[in-house]
Amino acid sequence: MLFAVKMDVHLPADMDPDVKADILAREKAYSQKLQKSGVWPHIWRCAGQYSNLSVLDVDDNDRLHEVLSQLPLFPYMNIEVTPLATHPSDIALLEQDS
Amino acid sequence: MLFAVKMDVHLPADMDPDVKADILAREKAYSQKLQKSGVWPHIWRCAGQYSNLSVLDVDDNDRLHEVLSQLPLFPYMNIEVTPLATHPSDIALLEQDS
Amino acid sequence: MLFAVKMDVHLPADMDPDVKADILAREKAYSQKLQKSGVWPHIWRCAGQYSNLSVLDVDDNDRLHEVLSQLPLFPYMNIEVTPLATHPSDIALLEQDS
Amino acid sequence: MLFAVKMDVHLPADMDPDVKADILAREKAYSQKLQKSGVWPHIWRCAGQYSNLSVLDVDDNDRLHEVLSQLPLFPYMNIEVTPLATHPSDIALLEQDS
Amino acid sequence: MLFAVKMDVHLPADMDPDVKADILAREKAYSQKLQKSGVWPHIWRCAGQYSNLSVLDVDDNDRLHEVLSQLPLFPYMNIEVTPLATHPSDIALLEQDS
Amino acid sequence: MLFAVKMDVHLPADMDPDVKADILAREKAYSQKLQKSGVWPHIWRCAGQYSNLSVLDVDDNDRLHEVLSQLPLFPYMNIEVTPLATHPSDIALLEQDS
Amino acid sequence: MLFAVKMDVHLPADMDPDVKADILAREKAYSQKLQKSGVWPHIWRCAGQYSNLSVLDVDDNDRLHEVLSQLPLFPYMNIEVTPLATHPSDIALLEQDS
Amino acid sequence: MLFAVKMDVHLPADMDPDVKADILAREKAYSQKLQKSGVWPHIWRCAGQYSNLSVLDVDDNDRLHEVLSQLPLFPYMNIEVTPLATHPSDIALLEQDS
Amino acid sequence: MLFAVKMDVHLPADMDPDVKADILAREKAYSQKLQKSGVWPHIWRCAGQYSNLSVLDVDDNDRLHEVLSQLPLFPYMNIEVTPLATHPSDIALLEQDS
Amino acid sequence: MLFAVKMDVHLPADMDPDVKADILAREKAYSQKLQKSGVWPHIWRCAGQYSNLSVLDVDDNDRLHEVLSQLPLFPYMNIEVTPLATHPSDIALLEQDS
């Protein structure tokens, strides 16, 4: 089940550089582990923003919250979630029919 | 080059049913043609909304506008465009490096 | 899986009274059928508004969209969807643990 | 009398971890006490947000404010209140009529 | 129990003058009946707006919705409801204490 | 002349408790003095908010600003002002006519 | 007593040209009469908008509403009112002191 | 003197095609005449929108309003105006200094 | 050439009182100098707000930015600028014609 | 390929003056280097704002993000990006045709 997730990052201006580097490294590792496992199939940078648009593939809403709330950057993010359904014009439906 | 495009459809309440059916059929055909050609790699229904979230893959902004403005539903849509860039955590970069 | 759904109704001022009565009767029947089947466990009127706040219980996002898009009032509604997860303070968790 | 209450939590980035743990423990105990007594019949996590959507059942507006303003997290919350009324399509009304 | 209610009126530009006069006369009669009975203790015109700010005194949310949804102008209004509680600085509390 | 005034209070999370207690005590005394003199005829707590909705009765805009800007909490408030006029449906007008 | 008033005009696209010309002529005459009498000391066109920013000088809020609600364009306007007070840096105060 | 002007076009869904074609032709001619004369140095389509972002070069605010209010599409446009000044980092300043 | 300028002041809660007093004194002197020279013909306090609505009279946009950016309170202000043009109903036009 | 970019700068009130001067100097140098190379063809100050409206000319979205995210002021900016396409009324098209 897919969800579009827009994540805006707001780091405090006076954040300790080592703390910041550590969080960003853990965020990257966490994201890549989920990408490899298929939970996080798409991640794009919104050009000119400290934001990403992602698509997550999870079994249910509880799992969605678990995945997002464990993001190392979660306390510094503003997050918007949009549940996605199959679009009736999606050509993947044509392939299923055939 | 990728763009996230959110399309909200607002059809007039008194639209002629035949006109409506015709526009929707042409919209579907247009979208599926672009999906097949790789210009419209993702289309999702926003659950509970008469809206879709799509990702378009075009050469430049002129082509993006051409594709969107020729949508049969374009006159009835509210459209938001977000230019997408490669995210530094995207695992596709790891594969390129190896 | 639960979703909070806020539905605001905007009927055209010049809607034919018979058409309106028919849509409202079908809306009520549709809602009550889903309530009885457990798909629509909560429906509340937002006091002073032509709006309701509902909780739907569906298997996935596709089913959520199916249920909402088939509402007879769907073309006249503005809908906001919030995916709900279990809250860690929910006492239902205590009961599960015991 | 029911009220929908959306609570968004914004903790300061530099909050002392012990102070934070203490507040969260008191918040949980306070919420669970009210859940058990029937004052707080529903609490859901908004997936991907540090927010909850709750339904409170209180005698009047004074009691509603008393309950909410005594939340240990109240100084860190942004709260929206929606008074709820019985919906005319609620099947509970059918049961009352029979 | 008090509620602040902001009512903004939006009449269609092409409304039939007789229909309009009839609705406005019924709205006035309805409001004045409720004012006399104590249900509608305050009504003020927001200067420069086709809007009023009112305070309603009702037993519960169901009664609030009943009163507002029966306004002859209800289909043409945008309504905001704010539940009001006793303010701890209200001098009425001093009088009660003495 | 009446004005509706919505006051939202935002105290800094790290405010010294003694300073806070002192400001709140002065705010209460100031408000009650104005209530007794008739300048501040109504004050209500917006349920669930650190906000009040008040009605002030002053001679003119200069006096309104003087009263509000001398609130001890003024530097910590977000304030919205709505000038109020007599509503043509107000039953007080009936009494004046008789 | 001064009020800043921002008036945005929204005429229906299908308004009868004669009706429109008549309303605009009456609006101009009404405005100029009030300008000459000192009630409407300033009127500016917001460049590029079908809007004006005006300053009205009236005795009280009731008079303000009377003046604005009698504008021939009132049913087609969106109006924002800001009560104005003397600014402590206004050099008119220096002249009064001397 | 430069102004950034964002123009959003909203044509009625039921506009007569001949009327529409005529307005669009006159709009194009009007714009091109002003472009050639130097009054309208930049016009860009906002990709995916029925909108343009333009820069106008006029002597003063009166001329700006004259130019914009005479646009054939003016009654169908939502317009935002931003007055532009020389930026201190603009390299055109370096050339002036040398 | 006139511009309406709305200035909202947001001073940090922990600003040093001497620094604050110095800035406010310089702001007042700066404003009054410009008022006397005719550059700042109107300044009003928005009642109940730490805001002013002003009208500035400058030769062009560069001068407007120069005047505003040199305000001692500029770093603490949120500023909105509206370019003003002559209104066709302004009675000053009648005088010019005669 | 052109993008309109609105950049709003928000520097912390307590920023060290030397740090600030260094960032601003580097920002200016960075901007001017890109202006000279043709990547940043337009930069304007929004009058009365600590903001600029710019037009960037880059090969693709990845380059756009690279250019913007390397701005020394990037961590202190709120940025809005609008992809720009050729406008069909642009007289540059006439020249190309001839």
PDB file of C-alpha atoms in Angstrom, chain A residues 1-3 59-62 64-65 81-86, chain C residues 1-3 59-62 64-65 81-86:
ATOM      1  CA  MET A   1       0.000   0.000   0.000  1.00  0.00           C
ATOM      2  CA  LEU A   2       1.525   3.280  -1.123  1.00  0.00           C
ATOM      3  CA  PHE A   3       1.719   6.654   0.621  1.00  0.00           C
ATOM      4  CA  ASP A  59       1.289  -2.952   4.994  1.00  0.00           C
ATOM      5  CA  ASP A  60      -0.799  -0.517   7.000  1.00  0.00           C
ATOM      6  CA  ASN A  61      -0.994   2.829   8.787  1.00  0.00           C
ATOM      7  CA  ASP A  62       0.667   1.506  11.937  1.00  0.00           C
ATOM      8  CA  LEU A  64       3.722   3.786   8.129  1.00  0.00           C
ATOM      9  CA  HIS A  65       3.906   5.642  11.420  1.00  0.00           C
ATOM     10  CA  VAL A  81       1.068  12.132   4.234  1.00  0.00           C
ATOM     11  CA  THR A  82      -1.204  11.330   1.262  1.00  0.00           C
ATOM     12  CA  PRO A  83      -2.623   7.808   0.950  1.00  0.00           C
ATOM     13  CA  LEU A  84      -2.349   6.651  -2.668  1.00  0.00           C
ATOM     14  CA  ALA A  85      -4.703   4.316  -4.503  1.00  0.00           C
ATOM     15  CA  THR A  86      -4.540   2.745  -7.940  1.00  0.00           C
TER      16      THR A  86
ATOM     17  CA  MET C   1      -7.141   0.073   9.226  1.00  0.00           C
ATOM     18  CA  LEU C   2      -8.693   3.373  10.257  1.00  0.00           C
ATOM     19  CA  PHE C   3      -8.928   6.696   8.442  1.00  0.00           C
ATOM     20  CA  ASP C  59      -8.401  -2.987   4.292  1.00  0.00           C
ATOM     21  CA  ASP C  60      -6.330  -0.603   2.226  1.00  0.00           C
ATOM     22  CA  ASN C  61      -6.179   2.698   0.350  1.00  0.00           C
ATOM     23  CA  ASP C  62      -7.824   1.282  -2.766  1.00  0.00           C
ATOM     24  CA  LEU C  64     -10.898   3.625   0.986  1.00  0.00           C
ATOM     25  CA  HIS C  65     -11.095   5.397  -2.353  1.00  0.00           C
ATOM     26  CA  VAL C  81      -8.336  12.091   4.681  1.00  0.00           C
ATOM     27  CA  THR C  82      -6.056  11.388   7.672  1.00  0.00           C
ATOM     28  CA  PRO C  83      -4.594   7.875   8.066  1.00  0.00           C
ATOM     29  CA  LEU C  84      -4.869   6.809  11.715  1.00  0.00           C
ATOM     30  CA  ALA C  85      -2.493   4.545  13.609  1.00  0.00           C
ATOM     31  CA  THR C  86      -2.646   3.053  17.081  1.00  0.00           C
TER      32      THR C  86
END
